[in-house]
PDB file of C-alpha atoms in Angstrom:
ATOM      1  CA  MET M1089     -23.746   4.787  -7.155  1.00 85.00           C
ATOM      2  CA  ILE M1090     -22.603   3.711  -3.716  1.00 92.00           C
ATOM      3  CA  VAL M1091     -20.256   6.288  -2.197  1.00 95.00           C
ATOM      4  CA  GLY M1092     -19.919   4.919   1.319  1.00 95.00           C
ATOM      5  CA  THR M1093     -21.073   2.568   4.019  1.00 95.00           C
ATOM      6  CA  GLU M1094     -22.699   3.644   7.266  1.00 96.00           C
ATOM      7  CA  TRP M1095     -23.064   1.551  10.395  1.00 96.00           C
ATOM      8  CA  LEU M1096     -25.878   2.531  12.779  1.00 97.00           C
ATOM      9  CA  ILE M1097     -25.365   1.083  16.228  1.00 97.00           C
ATOM     10  CA  GLU M1098     -27.873   1.018  19.071  1.00 97.00           C
ATOM     11  CA  ALA M1099     -26.779   0.014  22.577  1.00 98.00           C
ATOM     12  CA  ALA M1100     -29.380  -0.655  25.274  1.00 97.00           C
ATOM     13  CA  GLY M1101     -29.238  -1.484  28.960  1.00 97.00           C
ATOM     14  CA  CYS M1102     -26.043   0.520  29.483  1.00 98.00           C
ATOM     15  CA  GLU M1103     -24.763   1.845  32.797  1.00 98.00           C
ATOM     16  CA  PRO M1104     -26.139   5.398  33.071  1.00 98.00           C
ATOM     17  CA  GLU M1105     -22.951   6.612  34.753  1.00 98.00           C
ATOM     18  CA  ALA M1106     -20.857   5.464  31.795  1.00 98.00           C
ATOM     19  CA  LEU M1107     -23.212   7.326  29.453  1.00 98.00           C
ATOM     20  CA  ARG M1108     -22.566  10.553  31.369  1.00 98.00           C
ATOM     21  CA  ASP M1109     -18.810  10.023  31.263  1.00 98.00           C
ATOM     22  CA  GLU M1110     -17.219  11.794  28.330  1.00 97.00           C
ATOM     23  CA  ALA M1111     -13.995   9.851  28.935  1.00 97.00           C
ATOM     24  CA  ALA M1112     -15.807   6.548  28.445  1.00 97.00           C
ATOM     25  CA  MET M1113     -17.285   7.748  25.171  1.00 98.00           C
ATOM     26  CA  ARG M1114     -13.910   9.046  24.018  1.00 98.00           C
ATOM     27  CA  GLU M1115     -12.493   5.624  24.812  1.00 97.00           C
ATOM     28  CA  VAL M1116     -15.014   3.999  22.459  1.00 98.00           C
ATOM     29  CA  PHE M1117     -14.029   6.435  19.699  1.00 98.00           C
ATOM     30  CA  ALA M1118     -10.319   5.892  20.312  1.00 97.00           C
ATOM     31  CA  ARG M1119     -10.728   2.139  19.961  1.00 97.00           C
ATOM     32  CA  VAL M1120     -12.819   2.335  16.789  1.00 97.00           C
ATOM     33  CA  ILE M1121     -10.395   4.773  15.208  1.00 96.00           C
ATOM     34  CA  GLY M1122      -7.319   2.835  16.307  1.00 96.00           C
ATOM     35  CA  ASP M1123      -8.587  -0.621  15.428  1.00 96.00           C
ATOM     36  CA  LEU M1124      -9.872   0.374  11.999  1.00 95.00           C
ATOM     37  CA  GLY M1125      -6.917   2.597  11.150  1.00 94.00           C
ATOM     38  CA  LEU M1126      -9.099   5.671  10.624  1.00 95.00           C
ATOM     39  CA  LYS M1127      -7.690   9.195  10.442  1.00 95.00           C
ATOM     40  CA  THR M1128      -9.233  12.118  12.279  1.00 96.00           C
ATOM     41  CA  ILE M1129      -9.401  15.501  10.583  1.00 92.00           C
ATOM     42  CA  ASP M1130      -9.460  17.413  13.866  1.00 86.00           C
ATOM     43  CA  LYS M1131     -10.167  16.920  17.554  1.00 88.00           C
ATOM     44  CA  GLY M1132     -13.886  16.769  16.923  1.00 90.00           C
ATOM     45  CA  VAL M1133     -16.710  18.169  19.007  1.00 93.00           C
ATOM     46  CA  TRP M1134     -17.504  16.829  22.473  1.00 95.00           C
ATOM     47  CA  HIS M1135     -20.388  18.067  24.563  1.00 95.00           C
ATOM     48  CA  LYS M1136     -21.602  16.918  27.960  1.00 96.00           C
ATOM     49  CA  PHE M1137     -25.159  18.030  28.623  1.00 95.00           C
ATOM     50  CA  PRO M1138     -25.564  19.464  32.129  1.00 95.00           C
ATOM     51  CA  GLY M1139     -26.514  17.529  35.230  1.00 95.00           C
ATOM     52  CA  GLU M1140     -27.928  14.116  34.516  1.00 95.00           C
ATOM     53  CA  GLY M1141     -27.620  14.670  30.766  1.00 96.00           C
ATOM     54  CA  GLY M1142     -25.668  12.592  28.275  1.00 97.00           C
ATOM     55  CA  VAL M1143     -22.774  13.119  25.922  1.00 97.00           C
ATOM     56  CA  THR M1144     -22.575  14.015  22.231  1.00 97.00           C
ATOM     57  CA  GLY M1145     -19.401  13.306  20.267  1.00 97.00           C
ATOM     58  CA  LEU M1146     -18.699  14.050  16.606  1.00 97.00           C
ATOM     59  CA  VAL M1147     -15.403  13.455  14.868  1.00 97.00           C
ATOM     60  CA  ALA M1148     -14.686  14.125  11.199  1.00 95.00           C
ATOM     61  CA  LEU M1149     -12.505  11.490   9.556  1.00 95.00           C
ATOM     62  CA  THR M1150     -10.714  11.534   6.258  1.00 93.00           C
ATOM     63  CA  GLU M1151     -12.922   8.472   5.657  1.00 89.00           C
ATOM     64  CA  SER M1152     -16.089  10.389   6.704  1.00 94.00           C
ATOM     65  CA  HIS M1153     -17.333  10.581  10.336  1.00 96.00           C
ATOM     66  CA  LEU M1154     -18.037   8.994  13.686  1.00 97.00           C
ATOM     67  CA  ALA M1155     -20.831  10.212  15.986  1.00 98.00           C
ATOM     68  CA  CYS M1156     -22.375   9.233  19.297  1.00 98.00           C
ATOM     69  CA  HIS M1157     -25.288  10.381  21.424  1.00 97.00           C
ATOM     70  CA  THR M1158     -26.087   8.994  24.862  1.00 98.00           C
ATOM     71  CA  TYR M1159     -29.344   8.937  26.806  1.00 97.00           C
ATOM     72  CA  PRO M1160     -28.604   8.031  30.436  1.00 97.00           C
ATOM     73  CA  GLU M1161     -32.300   8.351  31.274  1.00 96.00           C
ATOM     74  CA  TYR M1162     -32.998   5.432  28.931  1.00 96.00           C
ATOM     75  CA  ALA M1163     -29.684   3.582  29.499  1.00 97.00           C
ATOM     76  CA  ALA M1164     -29.181   3.911  25.737  1.00 97.00           C
ATOM     77  CA  ALA M1165     -26.473   5.087  23.347  1.00 98.00           C
ATOM     78  CA  THR M1166     -26.379   5.367  19.576  1.00 98.00           C
ATOM     79  CA  PHE M1167     -23.385   5.529  17.242  1.00 98.00           C
ATOM     80  CA  ASN M1168     -22.903   6.287  13.551  1.00 98.00           C
ATOM     81  CA  LEU M1169     -19.788   5.283  11.684  1.00 97.00           C
ATOM     82  CA  TYR M1170     -19.704   6.472   8.101  1.00 97.00           C
ATOM     83  CA  CYS M1171     -16.807   5.363   5.906  1.00 95.00           C
ATOM     84  CA  CYS M1172     -16.282   6.171   2.260  1.00 89.00           C
ATOM     85  CA  ARG M1173     -13.893   3.244   1.981  1.00 82.00           C
ATOM     86  CA  THR M1174     -14.418  -0.397   2.789  1.00 82.00           C
ATOM     87  CA  ARG M1175     -13.485  -1.272   6.346  1.00 86.00           C
ATOM     88  CA  PRO M1176     -13.527  -4.507   8.297  1.00 88.00           C
ATOM     89  CA  GLU M1177     -16.369  -5.042  10.755  1.00 92.00           C
ATOM     90  CA  TRP M1178     -15.646  -3.799  14.272  1.00 96.00           C
ATOM     91  CA  ASP M1179     -16.694  -5.635  17.430  1.00 97.00           C
ATOM     92  CA  TRP M1180     -19.326  -3.133  18.586  1.00 97.00           C
ATOM     93  CA  GLU M1181     -21.070  -5.697  20.756  1.00 97.00           C
ATOM     94  CA  GLY M1182     -18.034  -6.812  22.731  1.00 97.00           C
ATOM     95  CA  SER M1183     -16.643  -3.324  23.102  1.00 97.00           C
ATOM     96  CA  LEU M1184     -19.874  -1.637  24.188  1.00 98.00           C
ATOM     97  CA  LYS M1185     -20.577  -4.397  26.688  1.00 98.00           C
ATOM     98  CA  GLU M1186     -17.142  -3.906  28.143  1.00 98.00           C
ATOM     99  CA  ILE M1187     -16.974  -0.109  28.200  1.00 98.00           C
ATOM    100  CA  LEU M1188     -20.635   0.875  28.716  1.00 98.00           C
ATOM    101  CA  GLY M1189     -22.011  -2.283  30.337  1.00 98.00           C
ATOM    102  CA  ALA M1190     -24.478  -2.620  27.432  1.00 98.00           C
ATOM    103  CA  LYS M1191     -26.936  -5.494  27.704  1.00 97.00           C
ATOM    104  CA  SER M1192     -27.764  -5.530  24.004  1.00 96.00           C
ATOM    105  CA  VAL M1193     -26.169  -4.082  20.911  1.00 97.00           C
ATOM    106  CA  SER M1194     -27.559  -3.999  17.396  1.00 96.00           C
ATOM    107  CA  VAL M1195     -25.759  -2.996  14.229  1.00 96.00           C
ATOM    108  CA  ARG M1196     -27.331  -1.956  10.951  1.00 94.00           C
ATOM    109  CA  LYS M1197     -25.260  -1.418   7.834  1.00 94.00           C
ATOM    110  CA  ILE M1198     -26.528   0.941   5.175  1.00 94.00           C
ATOM    111  CA  GLU M1199     -25.108   1.793   1.798  1.00 94.00           C
ATOM    112  CA  ARG M1200     -24.928   5.499   1.101  1.00 96.00           C
ATOM    113  CA  GLY M1201     -25.203   7.386  -2.152  1.00 92.00           C
ATOM    114  CA  THR M1202     -28.282   5.643  -3.392  1.00 78.00           C
ATOM    115  CA  GLY M1203     -31.799   5.785  -2.081  1.00 64.00           C
ATOM    116  CA  GLU M1204     -32.966   3.275  -4.645  1.00 50.00           C
ATOM    117  CA  GLU M1205     -31.346   0.161  -3.313  1.00 40.00           C
ATOM    118  CA  GLU M1206     -32.529  -1.584  -0.227  1.00 42.00           C
ATOM    119  CA  THR M1207     -30.937  -0.933   3.072  1.00 42.00           C
ATOM    120  CA  GLY M1208     -28.227  -3.514   3.580  1.00 40.00           C
ATOM    121  CA  ARG M1209     -29.270  -5.006   6.891  1.00 42.00           C
ATOM    122  CA  ARG M1210     -26.830  -7.294   8.551  1.00 38.00           C
ATOM    123  CA  GLY M1211     -27.662 -10.892   9.205  1.00 33.00           C
ATOM    124  CA  GLU M1212     -29.529 -11.993  12.288  1.00 31.00           C
ATOM    125  CA  LYS M1213     -26.350 -13.383  13.713  1.00 32.00           C
ATOM    126  CA  GLU M1214     -24.855  -9.939  13.629  1.00 37.00           C
ATOM    127  CA  ILE M1215     -27.848  -8.114  15.035  1.00 40.00           C
ATOM    128  CA  ALA M1216     -26.815  -9.462  18.366  1.00 39.00           C
ATOM    129  CA  VAL M1217     -28.980  -9.270  21.452  1.00 43.00           C
ATOM    130  CA  ALA M1218     -27.408 -10.521  24.628  1.00 39.00           C
ATOM    131  CA  SER M1219     -28.991 -10.778  28.027  1.00 36.00           C
TER     132      SER M1219
ATOM    133  CA  MET D 752     -37.083   2.560  23.180  1.00 85.00           C
ATOM    134  CA  ILE D 753     -36.910   5.145  20.416  1.00 92.00           C
ATOM    135  CA  VAL D 754     -34.545   7.956  21.369  1.00 95.00           C
ATOM    136  CA  GLY D 755     -34.411   9.876  18.110  1.00 95.00           C
ATOM    137  CA  THR D 756     -35.129  10.076  14.413  1.00 95.00           C
ATOM    138  CA  GLU D 757     -32.520  10.176  11.704  1.00 96.00           C
ATOM    139  CA  TRP D 758     -32.992  11.252   8.124  1.00 96.00           C
ATOM    140  CA  LEU D 759     -30.525   9.890   5.554  1.00 97.00           C
ATOM    141  CA  ILE D 760     -30.526  11.922   2.376  1.00 97.00           C
ATOM    142  CA  GLU D 761     -28.842  11.028  -0.912  1.00 97.00           C
ATOM    143  CA  ALA D 762     -28.570  13.611  -3.683  1.00 98.00           C
ATOM    144  CA  ALA D 763     -27.473  12.544  -7.172  1.00 97.00           C
ATOM    145  CA  GLY D 764     -26.744  14.367 -10.401  1.00 97.00           C
ATOM    146  CA  CYS D 765     -25.496  17.484  -8.593  1.00 98.00           C
ATOM    147  CA  GLU D 766     -23.275  20.172 -10.070  1.00 98.00           C
ATOM    148  CA  PRO D 767     -19.694  19.143  -9.197  1.00 98.00           C
ATOM    149  CA  GLU D 768     -18.679  22.760  -8.673  1.00 98.00           C
ATOM    150  CA  ALA D 769     -21.360  23.218  -6.019  1.00 98.00           C
ATOM    151  CA  LEU D 770     -20.136  20.071  -4.267  1.00 98.00           C
ATOM    152  CA  ARG D 771     -16.648  21.587  -4.013  1.00 98.00           C
ATOM    153  CA  ASP D 772     -18.023  24.855  -2.666  1.00 98.00           C
ATOM    154  CA  GLU D 773     -18.004  24.935   1.122  1.00 97.00           C
ATOM    155  CA  ALA D 774     -20.199  28.033   1.050  1.00 97.00           C
ATOM    156  CA  ALA D 775     -22.914  26.151  -0.829  1.00 97.00           C
ATOM    157  CA  MET D 776     -22.840  23.334   1.706  1.00 98.00           C
ATOM    158  CA  ARG D 777     -22.942  25.797   4.579  1.00 98.00           C
ATOM    159  CA  GLU D 778     -25.970  27.376   2.946  1.00 97.00           C
ATOM    160  CA  VAL D 779     -27.785  24.020   3.010  1.00 98.00           C
ATOM    161  CA  PHE D 780     -26.980  23.649   6.717  1.00 98.00           C
ATOM    162  CA  ALA D 781     -28.061  27.212   7.484  1.00 97.00           C
ATOM    163  CA  ARG D 782     -31.426  26.648   5.850  1.00 97.00           C
ATOM    164  CA  VAL D 783     -32.058  23.312   7.588  1.00 97.00           C
ATOM    165  CA  ILE D 784     -31.098  24.764  10.951  1.00 96.00           C
ATOM    166  CA  GLY D 785     -33.065  27.964  10.460  1.00 96.00           C
ATOM    167  CA  ASP D 786     -36.193  26.386   9.023  1.00 96.00           C
ATOM    168  CA  LEU D 787     -36.410  23.662  11.659  1.00 95.00           C
ATOM    169  CA  GLY D 788     -35.472  25.932  14.565  1.00 94.00           C
ATOM    170  CA  LEU D 789     -32.451  23.804  15.524  1.00 95.00           C
ATOM    171  CA  LYS D 790     -29.739  25.030  17.859  1.00 96.00           C
ATOM    172  CA  THR D 791     -26.045  24.554  17.165  1.00 96.00           C
ATOM    173  CA  ILE D 792     -23.690  23.666  20.011  1.00 92.00           C
ATOM    174  CA  ASP D 793     -20.646  25.143  18.290  1.00 86.00           C
ATOM    175  CA  LYS D 794     -19.444  26.240  14.869  1.00 88.00           C
ATOM    176  CA  GLY D 795     -18.984  22.657  13.764  1.00 90.00           C
ATOM    177  CA  VAL D 796     -16.251  21.155  11.628  1.00 93.00           C
ATOM    178  CA  TRP D 797     -15.861  22.028   7.957  1.00 95.00           C
ATOM    179  CA  HIS D 798     -13.261  20.471   5.723  1.00 95.00           C
ATOM    180  CA  LYS D 799     -12.608  20.968   2.028  1.00 96.00           C
ATOM    181  CA  PHE D 800     -10.552  18.152   0.590  1.00 95.00           C
ATOM    182  CA  PRO D 801      -7.753  19.435  -1.675  1.00 95.00           C
ATOM    183  CA  GLY D 802      -7.989  19.989  -5.401  1.00 95.00           C
ATOM    184  CA  GLU D 803     -10.995  18.367  -6.990  1.00 95.00           C
ATOM    185  CA  GLY D 804     -12.103  16.905  -3.654  1.00 96.00           C
ATOM    186  CA  GLY D 805     -15.390  17.430  -1.884  1.00 97.00           C
ATOM    187  CA  VAL D 806     -16.551  18.914   1.402  1.00 97.00           C
ATOM    188  CA  THR D 807     -17.289  17.385   4.784  1.00 97.00           C
ATOM    189  CA  GLY D 808     -19.441  19.275   7.282  1.00 97.00           C
ATOM    190  CA  LEU D 809     -20.425  18.206  10.807  1.00 97.00           C
ATOM    191  CA  VAL D 810     -22.420  20.306  13.245  1.00 97.00           C
ATOM    192  CA  ALA D 811     -23.465  19.251  16.728  1.00 96.00           C
ATOM    193  CA  LEU D 812     -26.969  20.380  17.668  1.00 95.00           C
ATOM    194  CA  THR D 813     -28.675  20.438  21.025  1.00 93.00           C
ATOM    195  CA  GLU D 814     -31.121  18.164  19.181  1.00 90.00           C
ATOM    196  CA  SER D 815     -28.265  15.852  17.939  1.00 94.00           C
ATOM    197  CA  HIS D 816     -26.343  16.454  14.688  1.00 96.00           C
ATOM    198  CA  LEU D 817     -26.227  17.362  11.024  1.00 97.00           C
ATOM    199  CA  ALA D 818     -23.578  15.974   8.644  1.00 98.00           C
ATOM    200  CA  CYS D 819     -22.741  16.131   4.954  1.00 98.00           C
ATOM    201  CA  HIS D 820     -20.216  14.566   2.631  1.00 97.00           C
ATOM    202  CA  THR D 821     -19.854  15.425  -1.034  1.00 98.00           C
ATOM    203  CA  TYR D 822     -18.367  13.428  -3.912  1.00 97.00           C
ATOM    204  CA  PRO D 823     -17.873  15.762  -6.883  1.00 97.00           C
ATOM    205  CA  GLU D 824     -16.400  12.895  -8.905  1.00 96.00           C
ATOM    206  CA  TYR D 825     -19.777  11.137  -8.690  1.00 96.00           C
ATOM    207  CA  ALA D 826     -21.945  14.297  -8.662  1.00 97.00           C
ATOM    208  CA  ALA D 827     -23.292  13.012  -5.339  1.00 97.00           C
ATOM    209  CA  ALA D 828     -23.840  14.311  -1.820  1.00 98.00           C
ATOM    210  CA  THR D 829     -25.144  12.644   1.321  1.00 98.00           C
ATOM    211  CA  PHE D 830     -26.631  14.218   4.433  1.00 98.00           C
ATOM    212  CA  ASN D 831     -27.564  12.943   7.889  1.00 98.00           C
ATOM    213  CA  LEU D 832     -29.928  14.822  10.161  1.00 97.00           C
ATOM    214  CA  TYR D 833     -30.348  13.237  13.580  1.00 97.00           C
ATOM    215  CA  CYS D 834     -32.887  14.777  15.962  1.00 95.00           C
ATOM    216  CA  CYS D 835     -33.759  13.556  19.419  1.00 89.00           C
ATOM    217  CA  ARG D 836     -37.015  15.501  19.250  1.00 82.00           C
ATOM    218  CA  THR D 837     -39.776  15.365  16.703  1.00 82.00           C
ATOM    219  CA  ARG D 838     -39.316  17.831  13.880  1.00 86.00           C
ATOM    220  CA  PRO D 839     -41.382  18.641  10.825  1.00 88.00           C
ATOM    221  CA  GLU D 840     -40.204  17.250   7.491  1.00 92.00           C
ATOM    222  CA  TRP D 841     -37.852  19.535   5.585  1.00 96.00           C
ATOM    223  CA  ASP D 842     -37.948  20.046   1.824  1.00 97.00           C
ATOM    224  CA  TRP D 843     -34.673  18.310   1.012  1.00 97.00           C
ATOM    225  CA  GLU D 844     -35.659  17.729  -2.580  1.00 97.00           C
ATOM    226  CA  GLY D 845     -36.563  21.308  -3.418  1.00 97.00           C
ATOM    227  CA  SER D 846     -33.616  22.776  -1.548  1.00 97.00           C
ATOM    228  CA  LEU D 847     -30.954  20.448  -2.941  1.00 98.00           C
ATOM    229  CA  LYS D 848     -32.232  20.939  -6.468  1.00 98.00           C
ATOM    230  CA  GLU D 849     -31.996  24.665  -5.985  1.00 98.00           C
ATOM    231  CA  ILE D 850     -28.633  24.893  -4.205  1.00 98.00           C
ATOM    232  CA  LEU D 851     -26.735  21.917  -5.642  1.00 98.00           C
ATOM    233  CA  GLY D 852     -28.550  21.404  -8.925  1.00 98.00           C
ATOM    234  CA  ALA D 853     -29.465  17.866  -7.811  1.00 98.00           C
ATOM    235  CA  LYS D 854     -31.333  15.765 -10.366  1.00 97.00           C
ATOM    236  CA  SER D 855     -32.669  13.309  -7.807  1.00 96.00           C
ATOM    237  CA  VAL D 856     -33.017  13.308  -4.045  1.00 97.00           C
ATOM    238  CA  SER D 857     -34.041  10.444  -1.804  1.00 96.00           C
ATOM    239  CA  VAL D 858     -34.863  10.591   1.889  1.00 96.00           C
ATOM    240  CA  ARG D 859     -34.913   7.680   4.323  1.00 94.00           C
ATOM    241  CA  LYS D 860     -36.184   8.087   7.870  1.00 94.00           C
ATOM    242  CA  ILE D 861     -34.877   5.750  10.544  1.00 94.00           C
ATOM    243  CA  GLU D 862     -35.814   5.457  14.185  1.00 94.00           C
ATOM    244  CA  ARG D 863     -32.837   5.352  16.520  1.00 96.00           C
ATOM    245  CA  GLY D 864     -32.442   3.626  19.845  1.00 92.00           C
ATOM    246  CA  THR D 865     -33.773   0.292  18.758  1.00 79.00           C
ATOM    247  CA  GLY D 866     -32.323  -2.217  16.368  1.00 64.00           C
ATOM    248  CA  GLU D 867     -35.326  -4.470  16.716  1.00 50.00           C
ATOM    249  CA  GLU D 868     -37.918  -2.432  14.907  1.00 40.00           C
ATOM    250  CA  GLU D 869     -37.933  -2.082  11.188  1.00 42.00           C
ATOM    251  CA  THR D 870     -36.385   0.861   9.528  1.00 42.00           C
ATOM    252  CA  GLY D 871     -39.079   3.439   8.974  1.00 40.00           C
ATOM    253  CA  ARG D 872     -38.796   4.038   5.276  1.00 42.00           C
ATOM    254  CA  ARG D 873     -40.705   6.924   3.857  1.00 38.00           C
ATOM    255  CA  GLY D 874     -43.394   6.428   1.277  1.00 33.00           C
ATOM    256  CA  GLU D 875     -42.709   6.202  -2.405  1.00 31.00           C
ATOM    257  CA  LYS D 876     -44.076   9.659  -2.915  1.00 32.00           C
ATOM    258  CA  GLU D 877     -41.415  11.009  -0.626  1.00 37.00           C
ATOM    259  CA  ILE D 878     -38.536   9.029  -2.109  1.00 40.00           C
ATOM    260  CA  ALA D 879     -38.623  11.510  -4.917  1.00 39.00           C
ATOM    261  CA  VAL D 880     -36.721  11.034  -8.139  1.00 42.00           C
ATOM    262  CA  ALA D 881     -36.892  13.884 -10.583  1.00 39.00           C
ATOM    263  CA  SER D 882     -35.343  14.046 -14.003  1.00 36.00           C
TER     264      SER D 882
END
């Protein structure tokens, strides 16, 4: 039984300053939520780790949840988008290049609710690596 | 660059009443957090969908996050545990059988921060299916 779809996104080669900027991360969330017509349950949890640390964001959606963690020390960010209803694909690559200066973005798509079926990995074309 | 480890857990054949019981879901979180020595950033977000609906829980951790979604109509629950530091394995199978009456529990382990390496799938022994 498949109860939802989860996208796992990894962004590398990002601008460390953007990864320390809660506003930049909120902007990513706002675009995902707006473009896909998702509904937030509340304001979510945002946390900026002190000093050179990164940002954690978690937002509950009526469709499930959206999460991010950033690692300025590695120029990396990860996102999870979990939806219990079918949604169109979102342009993670273009958006994360624009907002975070990401050099490469990969997207994995996993069906939830069953551990027996294979992970649904997106095609090579969609596991985009840009230089 | 691997920045964290995420466990994706799927529980099937659960008691629907337990999946509608926020207290039961909070108990799962409390055990995971206590047993693994995780630290919560805040109280998290808990949402019980109306009527026969399920429960969503999201907690930000200093180590990353813990999430659950339940689907009483399918007797199913899913969990995500994302840790940016190495943690011991937790007994998802035993705990979810006990608390939610799950008939089968599967656990997938995925390395985060790279989309280029293969998903680290746990061994057959650990993708446990009990009847």
